[in-house]
Backbone as CSV, one residue per row, in Angstrom:
resi,resn,N_x,N_y,N_z,CA_x,CA_y,CA_z,C_x,C_y,C_z
1,ARG,-25.645,-21.911,36.147,-25.106,-23.000,35.368,-24.898,-22.533,33.937
2,ALA,-23.748,-22.818,33.359,-23.399,-22.349,32.019,-24.064,-23.199,30.944
3,THR,-24.300,-22.572,29.807,-24.834,-23.264,28.642,-23.772,-24.194,28.065
4,VAL,-24.173,-25.348,27.614,-23.249,-26.278,26.969,-22.879,-25.719,25.597
5,HIS,-21.584,-25.664,25.314,-21.105,-25.165,24.024,-20.446,-26.310,23.274
6,ARG,-20.721,-26.375,21.994,-20.107,-27.420,21.187,-19.980,-26.950,19.747
7,VAL,-19.066,-27.561,19.042,-18.851,-27.255,17.632,-19.479,-28.372,16.829
8,LEU,-20.367,-28.013,15.928,-21.025,-29.005,15.083,-20.424,-28.967,13.690
9,ARG,-20.234,-30.119,13.083,-19.712,-30.197,11.729,-20.832,-29.824,10.755
10,LYS,-20.563,-28.856,9.877,-21.545,-28.444,8.878,-21.731,-29.557,7.858
11,ALA,-22.906,-29.596,7.278,-23.189,-30.606,6.259,-22.194,-30.510,5.105
12,SER,-21.759,-29.291,4.774,-20.812,-29.114,3.669,-19.435,-29.705,3.991
13,HIS,-19.159,-29.966,5.281,-17.881,-30.542,5.692,-18.031,-32.004,6.118
14,ALA,-19.164,-32.608,5.823,-19.429,-33.973,6.279,-18.416,-34.975,5.740
15,ASN,-17.872,-34.724,4.553,-16.915,-35.656,3.952,-15.465,-35.309,4.267
16,ALA,-15.242,-34.316,5.116,-13.869,-33.937,5.479,-13.229,-35.065,6.280
17,PRO,-11.934,-35.290,6.084,-11.256,-36.366,6.813,-11.311,-36.142,8.322
18,VAL,-11.420,-37.210,9.071,-11.431,-37.112,10.530,-10.100,-36.521,10.969
19,GLY,-10.149,-35.571,11.895,-8.938,-34.927,12.371,-8.477,-33.768,11.507
20,SER,-9.252,-33.422,10.473,-8.864,-32.300,9.625,-8.959,-31.005,10.432
21,ALA,-8.228,-30.003,10.004,-8.154,-28.742,10.733,-9.513,-28.066,10.827
22,ARG,-9.884,-27.705,12.009,-11.121,-26.960,12.256,-10.857,-26.096,13.470
23,ILE,-11.183,-24.832,13.366,-10.932,-23.912,14.460,-12.258,-23.448,15.042
24,SER,-12.362,-23.511,16.348,-13.523,-22.987,17.057,-13.021,-21.885,17.981
25,VAL,-13.536,-20.669,17.802,-13.070,-19.534,18.580,-14.211,-19.047,19.471
26,PRO,-13.985,-18.978,20.774,-15.040,-18.458,21.657,-15.212,-16.957,21.430
27,PHE,-16.414,-16.477,21.533,-16.711,-15.062,21.366,-17.274,-14.554,22.684
28,PHE,-16.555,-13.641,23.313,-16.982,-13.087,24.591,-17.487,-11.674,24.348
29,TYR,-18.743,-11.441,24.606,-19.357,-10.150,24.364,-19.410,-9.345,25.651
30,ASN,-18.909,-8.122,25.587,-18.905,-7.193,26.708,-18.205,-7.717,27.957
31,PRO,-16.895,-7.935,27.870,-16.171,-8.264,29.096,-16.082,-7.018,29.977
32,ARG,-15.501,-7.136,31.150,-15.305,-5.970,32.015,-14.487,-4.933,31.260
33,LEU,-14.741,-3.668,31.518,-14.039,-2.612,30.790,-12.537,-2.630,31.044
34,ASP,-12.121,-3.138,32.200,-10.681,-3.192,32.485,-10.059,-4.525,32.079
35,ALA,-10.833,-5.368,31.374,-10.305,-6.659,30.929,-9.184,-6.442,29.919
36,SER,-8.119,-7.217,30.065,-6.976,-7.112,29.185,-6.945,-8.310,28.244
37,CYS,-6.780,-8.049,26.963,-6.721,-9.092,25.944,-5.364,-8.997,25.267
38,GLU,-4.423,-9.788,25.739,-3.076,-9.742,25.189,-3.048,-10.332,23.781
39,THR,-2.144,-9.838,22.959,-1.990,-10.352,21.603,-1.149,-11.622,21.625
40,PHE,-1.243,-12.408,20.579,-0.451,-13.621,20.459,-0.100,-13.840,18.997
41,ALA,0.960,-14.578,18.762,1.441,-14.795,17.401,0.646,-15.896,16.717
42,LEU,0.286,-15.667,15.455,-0.417,-16.673,14.671,0.499,-17.355,13.666
43,GLY,1.664,-16.825,13.468,2.561,-17.380,12.459,2.756,-16.402,11.320
44,ALA,3.448,-16.832,10.300,3.817,-15.950,9.193,2.611,-15.354,8.474
45,ALA,1.541,-16.114,8.321,0.383,-15.623,7.569,-0.569,-14.808,8.430
46,GLY,-0.446,-14.903,9.753,-1.379,-14.222,10.650,-1.015,-12.769,10.886
47,THR,-1.941,-12.033,11.500,-1.713,-10.625,11.799,-1.815,-10.335,13.287
48,ALA,-1.935,-11.350,14.128,-2.044,-11.103,15.562,-0.790,-10.417,16.060
49,GLY,-0.938,-9.602,17.065,0.186,-8.879,17.613,0.301,-7.475,17.059
50,GLU,-0.455,-7.170,16.017,-0.424,-5.828,15.466,-1.137,-4.879,16.414
51,THR,-0.693,-3.632,16.442,-1.291,-2.652,17.338,-2.088,-1.592,16.601
52,GLU,-2.292,-1.780,15.302,-3.112,-0.832,14.551,-3.716,-1.523,13.335
53,THR,-4.793,-0.944,12.850,-5.443,-1.430,11.635,-5.800,-0.227,10.776
54,HIS,-6.205,-0.468,9.563,-6.638,0.581,8.632,-5.571,1.657,8.457
55,GLY,-4.320,1.236,8.272,-3.247,2.188,8.008,-2.962,3.130,9.160
56,GLY,-3.163,2.680,10.389,-2.880,3.514,11.548,-4.039,4.373,12.004
57,LYS,-5.170,4.309,11.306,-6.330,5.113,11.686,-7.115,4.487,12.832
58,ASN,-6.827,3.234,13.151,-7.546,2.541,14.226,-6.527,1.771,15.071
59,CYS,-5.975,2.426,16.075,-5.004,1.786,16.949,-5.721,0.842,17.905
60,LEU,-5.038,-0.239,18.257,-5.631,-1.245,19.130,-4.952,-1.254,20.490
61,SER,-5.743,-1.277,21.523,-5.243,-1.377,22.889,-5.485,-2.794,23.389
62,THR,-4.711,-3.226,24.362,-4.973,-4.538,24.953,-6.112,-4.458,25.968
63,GLN,-6.563,-3.242,26.324,-7.648,-3.084,27.296,-8.977,-2.890,26.570
64,PHE,-9.944,-3.740,26.894,-11.239,-3.715,26.222,-11.912,-2.352,26.303
65,GLY,-11.921,-1.727,27.466,-12.611,-0.455,27.659,-12.084,0.655,26.775
66,GLU,-10.765,0.705,26.590,-10.177,1.725,25.714,-10.651,1.533,24.272
67,ASN,-10.663,0.290,23.809,-11.129,0.022,22.448,-12.621,0.292,22.300
68,ALA,-13.410,-0.057,23.315,-14.857,0.167,23.249,-15.170,1.662,23.175
69,PHE,-14.514,2.474,24.023,-14.765,3.914,24.024,-14.289,4.539,22.712
70,LYS,-13.134,4.102,22.223,-12.606,4.619,20.957,-13.561,4.307,19.807
71,SER,-14.115,3.096,19.807,-15.051,2.719,18.750,-16.300,3.585,18.786
72,LEU,-16.828,3.823,19.983,-17.999,4.700,20.103,-17.666,6.115,19.653
73,ALA,-16.481,6.596,20.032,-16.074,7.948,19.646,-15.945,8.069,18.134
74,ARG,-15.371,7.056,17.482,-15.212,7.095,16.030,-16.563,7.058,15.326
75,LEU,-17.514,6.316,15.870,-18.830,6.202,15.244,-19.707,7.426,15.486
76,HIS,-19.493,8.084,16.611,-20.371,9.189,17.011,-19.525,10.426,17.311
77,LEU,-18.900,10.963,16.288,-18.017,12.115,16.466,-18.732,13.324,17.055
78,ARG,-19.970,13.551,16.659,-20.710,14.711,17.185,-20.980,14.564,18.680
79,VAL,-21.246,13.341,19.121,-21.461,13.095,20.552,-20.157,13.341,21.303
80,LEU,-19.049,12.869,20.756,-17.742,13.100,21.378,-17.476,14.595,21.492
81,GLU,-17.714,15.326,20.415,-17.477,16.770,20.420,-18.380,17.494,21.415
82,ARG,-19.614,17.050,21.555,-20.575,17.736,22.426,-20.395,17.389,23.900
83,HIS,-20.178,16.109,24.199,-20.168,15.672,25.600,-18.777,15.412,26.160
84,HIS,-17.792,15.362,25.304,-16.417,15.123,25.759,-15.492,16.118,25.053
85,ARG,-15.738,17.391,25.282,-14.964,18.435,24.594,-13.479,18.382,24.940
86,ASP,-13.153,17.747,26.051,-11.750,17.640,26.456,-11.016,16.528,25.713
87,LEU,-11.740,15.734,24.896,-11.136,14.611,24.181,-11.252,14.798,22.674
88,CYS,-10.332,14.183,21.932,-10.415,14.192,20.482,-9.745,12.934,19.944
89,LEU,-10.025,12.620,18.700,-9.388,11.487,18.028,-8.128,11.996,17.345
90,LYS,-7.008,11.342,17.669,-5.735,11.755,17.070,-4.885,10.505,16.843
91,SER,-4.474,10.315,15.630,-3.618,9.172,15.275,-4.196,7.833,15.727
92,GLY,-5.508,7.681,15.614,-6.150,6.410,15.945,-6.458,6.215,17.423
93,TRP,-6.233,7.219,18.265,-6.504,7.109,19.700,-7.423,8.236,20.144
94,VAL,-8.153,8.037,21.239,-8.909,9.102,21.883,-7.959,9.719,22.896
95,VAL,-7.663,11.009,22.730,-6.691,11.670,23.596,-7.260,12.983,24.150
96,PRO,-6.709,13.441,25.294,-7.137,14.738,25.857,-6.621,15.897,25.031
C-alpha cells in the first residue's frame, strides 16, 4: 500500500489567495535504469527540452541509467580510469 502524499500550505503562504499558483513536483528516486524521462516544454522562461547543461560539459540523456552512470563517472574519474579503461568522458558523455 502506497504512502499518502499531499501538499501542505506553508505558514509563510497562509495569506496567499485561494487558487494562487503552487507547483507540486513528484520526486522519484532510483527508477529502473532503462526508464525513459522525456523532456517537455515549460514555455519561454523554462529550460526543459535542453540536452546539455554547464556549457555542454554535462549532456543529458532521456534514459535514467545513462545519466546515472555518467554522473558517477564524472564524480569518480579515478574509478572510471581504473575499472572502465575502455570508457572515457568526452564532450559531456561517457564513450568507448
